[in-house]
mmCIF file of C-alpha atoms and ligand atoms in Angstrom:
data_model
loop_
_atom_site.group_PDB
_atom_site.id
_atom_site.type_symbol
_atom_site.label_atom_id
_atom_site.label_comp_id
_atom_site.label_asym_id
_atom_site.label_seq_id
_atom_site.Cartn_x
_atom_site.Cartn_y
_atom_site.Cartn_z
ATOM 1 C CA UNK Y 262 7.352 18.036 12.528
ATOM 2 C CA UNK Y 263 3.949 18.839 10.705
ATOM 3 C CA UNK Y 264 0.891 17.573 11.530
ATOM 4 C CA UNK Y 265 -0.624 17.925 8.349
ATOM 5 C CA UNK Y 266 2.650 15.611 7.079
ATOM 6 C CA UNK Y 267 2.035 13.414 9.782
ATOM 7 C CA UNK Y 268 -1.377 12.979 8.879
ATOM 8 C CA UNK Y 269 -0.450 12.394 5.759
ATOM 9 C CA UNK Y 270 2.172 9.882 6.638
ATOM 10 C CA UNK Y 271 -0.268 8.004 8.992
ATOM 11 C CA UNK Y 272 -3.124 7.574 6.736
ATOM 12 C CA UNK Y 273 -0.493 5.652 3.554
ATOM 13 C CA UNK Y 274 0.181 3.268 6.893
ATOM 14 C CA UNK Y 275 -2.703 2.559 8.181
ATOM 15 C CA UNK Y 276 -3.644 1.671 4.815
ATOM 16 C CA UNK Y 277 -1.099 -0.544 4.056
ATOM 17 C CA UNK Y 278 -1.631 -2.100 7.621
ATOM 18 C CA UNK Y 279 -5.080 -2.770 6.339
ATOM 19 C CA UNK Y 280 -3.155 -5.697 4.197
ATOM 20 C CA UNK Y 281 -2.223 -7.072 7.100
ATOM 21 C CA UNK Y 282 -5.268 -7.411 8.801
ATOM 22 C CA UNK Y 283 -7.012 -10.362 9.625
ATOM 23 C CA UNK Y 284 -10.022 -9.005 8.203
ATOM 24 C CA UNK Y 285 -8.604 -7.461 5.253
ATOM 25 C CA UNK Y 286 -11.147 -4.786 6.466
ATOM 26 C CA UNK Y 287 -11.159 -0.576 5.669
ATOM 27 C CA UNK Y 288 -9.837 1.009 8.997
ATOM 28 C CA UNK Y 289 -11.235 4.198 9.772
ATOM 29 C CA UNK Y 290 -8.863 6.941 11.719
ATOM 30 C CA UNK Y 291 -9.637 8.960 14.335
ATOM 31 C CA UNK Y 292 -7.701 12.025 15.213
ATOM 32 C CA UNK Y 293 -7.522 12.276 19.040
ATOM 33 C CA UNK Y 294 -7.421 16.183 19.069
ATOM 34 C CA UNK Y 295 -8.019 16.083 23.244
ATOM 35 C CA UNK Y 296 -6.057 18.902 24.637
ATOM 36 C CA UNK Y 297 -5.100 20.666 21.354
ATOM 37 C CA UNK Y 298 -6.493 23.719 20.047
ATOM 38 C CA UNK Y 299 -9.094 24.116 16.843
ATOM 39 C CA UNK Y 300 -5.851 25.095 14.080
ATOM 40 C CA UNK Y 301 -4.298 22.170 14.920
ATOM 41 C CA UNK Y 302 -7.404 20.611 14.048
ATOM 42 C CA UNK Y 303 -7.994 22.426 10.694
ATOM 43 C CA UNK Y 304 -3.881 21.633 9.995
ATOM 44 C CA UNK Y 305 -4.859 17.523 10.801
ATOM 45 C CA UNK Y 306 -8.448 18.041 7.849
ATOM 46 C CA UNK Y 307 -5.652 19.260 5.473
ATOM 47 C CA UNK Y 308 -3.591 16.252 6.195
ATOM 48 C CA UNK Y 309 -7.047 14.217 5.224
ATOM 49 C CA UNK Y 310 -8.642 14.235 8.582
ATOM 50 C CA UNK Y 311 -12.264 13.626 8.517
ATOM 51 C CA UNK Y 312 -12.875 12.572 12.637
ATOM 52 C CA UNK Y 313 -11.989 13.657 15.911
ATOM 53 C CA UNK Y 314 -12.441 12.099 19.010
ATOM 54 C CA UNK Y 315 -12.413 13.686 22.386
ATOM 55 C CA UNK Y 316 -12.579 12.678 25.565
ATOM 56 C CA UNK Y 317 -14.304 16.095 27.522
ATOM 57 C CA UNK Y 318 -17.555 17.578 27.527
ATOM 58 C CA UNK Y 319 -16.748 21.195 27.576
ATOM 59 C CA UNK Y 320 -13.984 20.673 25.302
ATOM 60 C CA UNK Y 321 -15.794 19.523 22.751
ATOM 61 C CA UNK Y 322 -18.331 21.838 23.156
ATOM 62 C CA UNK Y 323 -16.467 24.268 22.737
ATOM 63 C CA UNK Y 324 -14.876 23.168 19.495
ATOM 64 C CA UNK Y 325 -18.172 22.218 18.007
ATOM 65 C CA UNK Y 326 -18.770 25.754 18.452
ATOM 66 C CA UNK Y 327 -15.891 26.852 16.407
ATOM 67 C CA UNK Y 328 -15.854 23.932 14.278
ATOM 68 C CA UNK Y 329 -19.807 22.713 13.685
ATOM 69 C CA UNK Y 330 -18.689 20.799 10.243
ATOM 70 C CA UNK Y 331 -16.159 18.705 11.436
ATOM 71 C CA UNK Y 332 -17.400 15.194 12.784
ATOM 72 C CA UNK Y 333 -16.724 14.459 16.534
ATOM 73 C CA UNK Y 334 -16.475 11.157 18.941
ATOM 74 C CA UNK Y 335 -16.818 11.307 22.491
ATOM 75 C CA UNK Y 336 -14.216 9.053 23.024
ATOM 76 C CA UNK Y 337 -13.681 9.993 27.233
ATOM 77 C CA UNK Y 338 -15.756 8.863 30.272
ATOM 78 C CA UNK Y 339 -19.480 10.493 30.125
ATOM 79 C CA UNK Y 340 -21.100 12.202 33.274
ATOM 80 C CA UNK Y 341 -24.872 11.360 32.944
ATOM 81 C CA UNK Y 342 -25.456 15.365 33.484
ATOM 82 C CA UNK Y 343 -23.598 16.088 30.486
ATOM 83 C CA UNK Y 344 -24.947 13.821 27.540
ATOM 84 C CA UNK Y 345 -27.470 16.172 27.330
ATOM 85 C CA UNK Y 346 -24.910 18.918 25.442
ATOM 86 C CA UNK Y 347 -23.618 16.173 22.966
ATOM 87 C CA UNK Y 348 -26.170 13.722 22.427
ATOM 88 C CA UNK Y 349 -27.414 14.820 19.280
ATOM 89 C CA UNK Y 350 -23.931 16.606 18.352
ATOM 90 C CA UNK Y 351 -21.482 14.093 18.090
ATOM 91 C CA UNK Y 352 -21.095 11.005 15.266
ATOM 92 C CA UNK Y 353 -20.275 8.409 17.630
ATOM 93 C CA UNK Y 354 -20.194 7.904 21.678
ATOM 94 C CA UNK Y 355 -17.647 5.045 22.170
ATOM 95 C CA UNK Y 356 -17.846 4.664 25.754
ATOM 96 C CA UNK Y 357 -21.143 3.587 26.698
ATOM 97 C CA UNK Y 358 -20.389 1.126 29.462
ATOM 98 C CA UNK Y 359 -23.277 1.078 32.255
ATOM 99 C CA UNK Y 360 -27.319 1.682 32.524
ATOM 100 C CA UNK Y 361 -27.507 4.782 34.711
ATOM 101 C CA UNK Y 362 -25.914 6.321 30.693
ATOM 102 C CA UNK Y 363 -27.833 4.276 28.734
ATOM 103 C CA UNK Y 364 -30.993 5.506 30.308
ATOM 104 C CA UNK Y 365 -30.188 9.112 30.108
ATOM 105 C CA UNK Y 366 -28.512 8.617 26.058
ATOM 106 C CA UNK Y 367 -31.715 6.801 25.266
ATOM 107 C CA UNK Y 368 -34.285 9.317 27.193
ATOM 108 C CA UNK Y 369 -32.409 12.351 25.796
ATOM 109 C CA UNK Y 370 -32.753 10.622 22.091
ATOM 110 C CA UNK Y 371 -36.203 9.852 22.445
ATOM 111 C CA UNK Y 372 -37.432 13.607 23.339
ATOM 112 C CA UNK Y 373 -35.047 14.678 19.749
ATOM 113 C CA UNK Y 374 -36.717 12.251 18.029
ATOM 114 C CA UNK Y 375 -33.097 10.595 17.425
ATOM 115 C CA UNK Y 376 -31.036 7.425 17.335
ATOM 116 C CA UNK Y 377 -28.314 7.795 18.523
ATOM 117 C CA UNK Y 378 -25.028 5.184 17.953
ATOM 118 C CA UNK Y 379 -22.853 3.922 20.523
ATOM 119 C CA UNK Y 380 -20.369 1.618 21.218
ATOM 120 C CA UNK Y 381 -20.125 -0.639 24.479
ATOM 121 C CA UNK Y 382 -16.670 0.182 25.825
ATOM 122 C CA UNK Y 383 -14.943 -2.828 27.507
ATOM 123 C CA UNK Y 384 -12.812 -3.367 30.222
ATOM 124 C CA UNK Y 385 -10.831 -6.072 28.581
ATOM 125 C CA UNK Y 386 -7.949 -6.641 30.950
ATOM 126 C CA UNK Y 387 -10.093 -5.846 34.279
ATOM 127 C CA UNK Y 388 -8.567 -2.775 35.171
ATOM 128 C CA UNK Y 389 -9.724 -1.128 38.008
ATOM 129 C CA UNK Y 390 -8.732 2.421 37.324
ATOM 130 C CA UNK Y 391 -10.620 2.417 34.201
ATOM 131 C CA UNK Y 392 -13.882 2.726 32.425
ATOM 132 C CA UNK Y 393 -15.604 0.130 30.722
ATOM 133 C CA UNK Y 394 -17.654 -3.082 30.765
ATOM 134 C CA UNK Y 395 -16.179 -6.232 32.373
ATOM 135 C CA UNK Y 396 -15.154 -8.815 29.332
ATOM 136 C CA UNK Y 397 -17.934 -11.404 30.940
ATOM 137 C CA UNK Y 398 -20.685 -8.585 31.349
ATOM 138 C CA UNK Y 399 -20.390 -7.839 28.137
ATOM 139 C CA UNK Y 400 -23.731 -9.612 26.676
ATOM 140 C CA UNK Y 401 -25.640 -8.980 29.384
ATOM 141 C CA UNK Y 402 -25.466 -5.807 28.939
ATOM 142 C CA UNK Y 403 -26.156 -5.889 25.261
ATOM 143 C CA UNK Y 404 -29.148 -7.293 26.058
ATOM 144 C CA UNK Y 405 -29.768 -4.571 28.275
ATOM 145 C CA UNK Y 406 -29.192 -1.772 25.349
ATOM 146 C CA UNK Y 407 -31.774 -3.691 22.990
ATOM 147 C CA UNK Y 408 -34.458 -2.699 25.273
ATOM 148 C CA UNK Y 409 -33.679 1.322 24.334
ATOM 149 C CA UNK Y 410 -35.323 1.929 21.242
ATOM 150 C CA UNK Y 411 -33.152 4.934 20.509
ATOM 151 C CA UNK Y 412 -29.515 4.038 21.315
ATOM 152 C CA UNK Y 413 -28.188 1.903 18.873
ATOM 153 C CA UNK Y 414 -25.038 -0.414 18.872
ATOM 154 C CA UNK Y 415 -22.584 0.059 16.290
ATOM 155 C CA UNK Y 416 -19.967 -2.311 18.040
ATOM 156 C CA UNK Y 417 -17.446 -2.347 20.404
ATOM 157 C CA UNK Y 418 -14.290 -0.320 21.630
ATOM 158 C CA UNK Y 419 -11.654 -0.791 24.105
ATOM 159 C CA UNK Y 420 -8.645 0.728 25.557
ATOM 160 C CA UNK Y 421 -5.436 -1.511 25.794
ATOM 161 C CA UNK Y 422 -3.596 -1.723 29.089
ATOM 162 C CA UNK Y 423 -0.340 0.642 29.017
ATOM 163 C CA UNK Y 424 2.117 -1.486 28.121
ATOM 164 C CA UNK Y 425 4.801 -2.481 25.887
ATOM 165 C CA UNK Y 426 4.353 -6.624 26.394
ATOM 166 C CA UNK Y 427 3.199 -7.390 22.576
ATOM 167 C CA UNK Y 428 2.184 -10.631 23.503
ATOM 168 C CA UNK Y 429 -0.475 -9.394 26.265
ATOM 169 C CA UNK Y 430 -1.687 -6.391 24.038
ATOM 170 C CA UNK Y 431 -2.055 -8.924 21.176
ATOM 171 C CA UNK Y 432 -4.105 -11.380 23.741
ATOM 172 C CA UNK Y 433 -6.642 -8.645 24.506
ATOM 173 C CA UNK Y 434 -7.041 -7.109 20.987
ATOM 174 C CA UNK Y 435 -7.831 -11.192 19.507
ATOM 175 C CA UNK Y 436 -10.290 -11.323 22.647
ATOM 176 C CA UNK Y 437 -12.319 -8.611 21.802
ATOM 177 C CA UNK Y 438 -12.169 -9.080 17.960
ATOM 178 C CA UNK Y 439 -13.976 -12.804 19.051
ATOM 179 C CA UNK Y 440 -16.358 -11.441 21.203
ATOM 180 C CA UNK Y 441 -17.380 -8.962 18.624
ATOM 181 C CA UNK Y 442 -17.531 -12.281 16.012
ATOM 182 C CA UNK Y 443 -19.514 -13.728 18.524
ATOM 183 C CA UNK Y 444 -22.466 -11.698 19.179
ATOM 184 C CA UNK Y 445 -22.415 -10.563 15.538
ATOM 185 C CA UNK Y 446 -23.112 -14.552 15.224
ATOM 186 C CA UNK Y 447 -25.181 -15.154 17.956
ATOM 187 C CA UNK Y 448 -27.519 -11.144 17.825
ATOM 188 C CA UNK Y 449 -28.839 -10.959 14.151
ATOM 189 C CA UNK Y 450 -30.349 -8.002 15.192
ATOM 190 C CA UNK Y 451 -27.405 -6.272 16.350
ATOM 191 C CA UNK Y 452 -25.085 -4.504 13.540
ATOM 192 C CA UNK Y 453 -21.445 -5.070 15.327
ATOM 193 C CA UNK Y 454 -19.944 -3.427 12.416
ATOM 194 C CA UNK Y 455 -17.152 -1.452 14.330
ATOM 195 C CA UNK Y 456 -14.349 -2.332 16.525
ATOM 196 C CA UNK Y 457 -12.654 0.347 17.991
ATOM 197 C CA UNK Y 458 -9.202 -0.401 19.474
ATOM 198 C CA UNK Y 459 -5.924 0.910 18.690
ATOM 199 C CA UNK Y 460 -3.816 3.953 19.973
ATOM 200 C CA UNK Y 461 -0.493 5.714 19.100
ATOM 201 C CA UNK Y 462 0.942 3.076 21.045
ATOM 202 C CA UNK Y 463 -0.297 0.131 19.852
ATOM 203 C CA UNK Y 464 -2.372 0.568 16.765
ATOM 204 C CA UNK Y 465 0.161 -1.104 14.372
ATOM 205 C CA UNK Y 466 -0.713 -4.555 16.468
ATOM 206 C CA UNK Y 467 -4.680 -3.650 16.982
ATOM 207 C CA UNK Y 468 -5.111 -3.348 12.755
ATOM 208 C CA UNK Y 469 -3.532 -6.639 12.416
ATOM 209 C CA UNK Y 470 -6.036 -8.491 15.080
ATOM 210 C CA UNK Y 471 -8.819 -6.781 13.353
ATOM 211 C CA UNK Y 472 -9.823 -3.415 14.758
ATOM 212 C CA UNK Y 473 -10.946 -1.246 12.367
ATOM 213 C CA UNK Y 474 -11.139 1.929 13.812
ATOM 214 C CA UNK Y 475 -7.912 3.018 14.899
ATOM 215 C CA UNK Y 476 -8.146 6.352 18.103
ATOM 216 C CA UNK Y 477 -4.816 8.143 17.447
ATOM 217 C CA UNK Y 478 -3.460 11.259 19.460
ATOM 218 C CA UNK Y 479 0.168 11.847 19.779
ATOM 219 C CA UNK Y 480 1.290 9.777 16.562
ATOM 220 C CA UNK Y 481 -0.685 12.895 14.544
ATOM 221 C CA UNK Y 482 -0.739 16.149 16.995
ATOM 222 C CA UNK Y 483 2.549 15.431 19.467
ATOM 223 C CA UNK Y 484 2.801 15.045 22.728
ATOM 224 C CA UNK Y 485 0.018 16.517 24.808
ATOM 225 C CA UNK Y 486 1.537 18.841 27.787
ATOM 226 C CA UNK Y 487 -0.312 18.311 30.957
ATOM 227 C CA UNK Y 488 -2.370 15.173 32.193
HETATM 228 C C1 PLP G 298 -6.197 9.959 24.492
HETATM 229 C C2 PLP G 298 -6.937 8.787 23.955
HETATM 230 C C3 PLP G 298 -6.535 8.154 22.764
HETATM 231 C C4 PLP G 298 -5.313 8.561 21.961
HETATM 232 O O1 PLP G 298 -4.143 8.328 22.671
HETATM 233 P P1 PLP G 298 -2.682 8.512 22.000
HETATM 234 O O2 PLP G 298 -1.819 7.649 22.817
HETATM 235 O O3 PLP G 298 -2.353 9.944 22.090
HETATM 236 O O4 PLP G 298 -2.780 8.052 20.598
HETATM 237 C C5 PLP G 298 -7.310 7.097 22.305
HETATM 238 N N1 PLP G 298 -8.406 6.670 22.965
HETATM 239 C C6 PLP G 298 -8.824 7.246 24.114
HETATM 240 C C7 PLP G 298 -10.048 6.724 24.793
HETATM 241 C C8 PLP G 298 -8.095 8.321 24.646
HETATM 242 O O5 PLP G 298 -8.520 8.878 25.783
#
């Protein structure tokens, strides 16, 4: 198994999963390189590779070190004491999800001279254990990140519950492509452009209910040994 192959292999599907999607819509992919080293990186660009996501501070800095040209997502749970070593370093943060972060992405930005782009992460099934905005606090807290000049929202991204029940996966995945519809309807000055949802698990059903920006780990790099 190569991951340049499977790479390779997993960019011709996602593409023809685009044909299946709701939206018809481009899907980006992001290689979830979390917990693999900076070759196996370089082997995933010469599969056709173009961004990362990972879900650790140091991590990342530390890649960014060895690999400054290569475009990077913090993907993972932020401390507010460490946005200030990726703020202005990574493409997108995808899990914005409470004001304590805003605050600090925003005041960071602002002394750069920046805008940075975000995502609200959401909590779409209510789980307890993890990260995220509640499904019905969603808009409030929009509303909330339109008051920070220098944080702006690209759109939305989740993380599907663990399972293998295609039926509840589906159900969250066609919730939050209608709450993204419906603040792009009802925010004209919000872009809602990306949904982020999707994983090696379940990325084949996320495409079809619309994401377009697929988070893929173990499909492209293998399993991950450890956590
Ligand atoms: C690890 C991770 C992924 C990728 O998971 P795989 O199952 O390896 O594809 C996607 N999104 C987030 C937020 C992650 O932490």
């Amino acid at each position: 198994m190569s991951i340049k192959l499977n790479m390779e292999n997993l960019l011709r599907e996602v593409e023809d999963l685009e044909k299946k999607s709701i939206t018809g819509e481009k899907v980006r992919l992001i290689a979830v390189s979390k917990m693999h080293s900076t070759d196996e990186i370089l082997e995933a660009v010469s599969g056709g590779a173009v961004e990362f996501g990972e879900n650790k501070v140091q991590e990342l800095r530390d890649k960014l070190e060895v690999l400054p040209e290569q475009n990077f997502h913090m993907i993972g749970n932020l401390q507010t004491n460490k946005v200030k070593y990726i703020y202005d370093k990574v493409r997108l943060i995808q899990s914005l999800d409470r004001v304590n972060l805003l605050e600090e992405i925003d005041k960071r930005a602002k002394s750069s001279n920046i805008v940075v782009d975000c995502l609200i992460e959401v909590n779409i099934a209510g789980e307890e254990q993890k990260g995220g905005v509640a499904y019905n606090d969603v808009r409030n807290f929009l509303e909330k990140c339109l008051e920070y000049n220098n944080v702006k929202i690209q759109g939305l991204m989740t993380v599907a519950p663990d399972t293998e029940d295609e039926k509840l996966l589906r159900d969250c995945f066609k919730r939050m492509f209608k709450l993204k519809e419906k603040i792009k309807n009802n925010y004209s000055e919000v872009k809602m452009d990306i949904l982020s949802m999707g994983m090696s698990q379940d990325y084949k059903l996320a495409i079809e209910e619309g994401s377009n920006m697929v988070r893929i780990g173990s499909k492209i790099f293998g399993k991950r040994i450890g956590r």
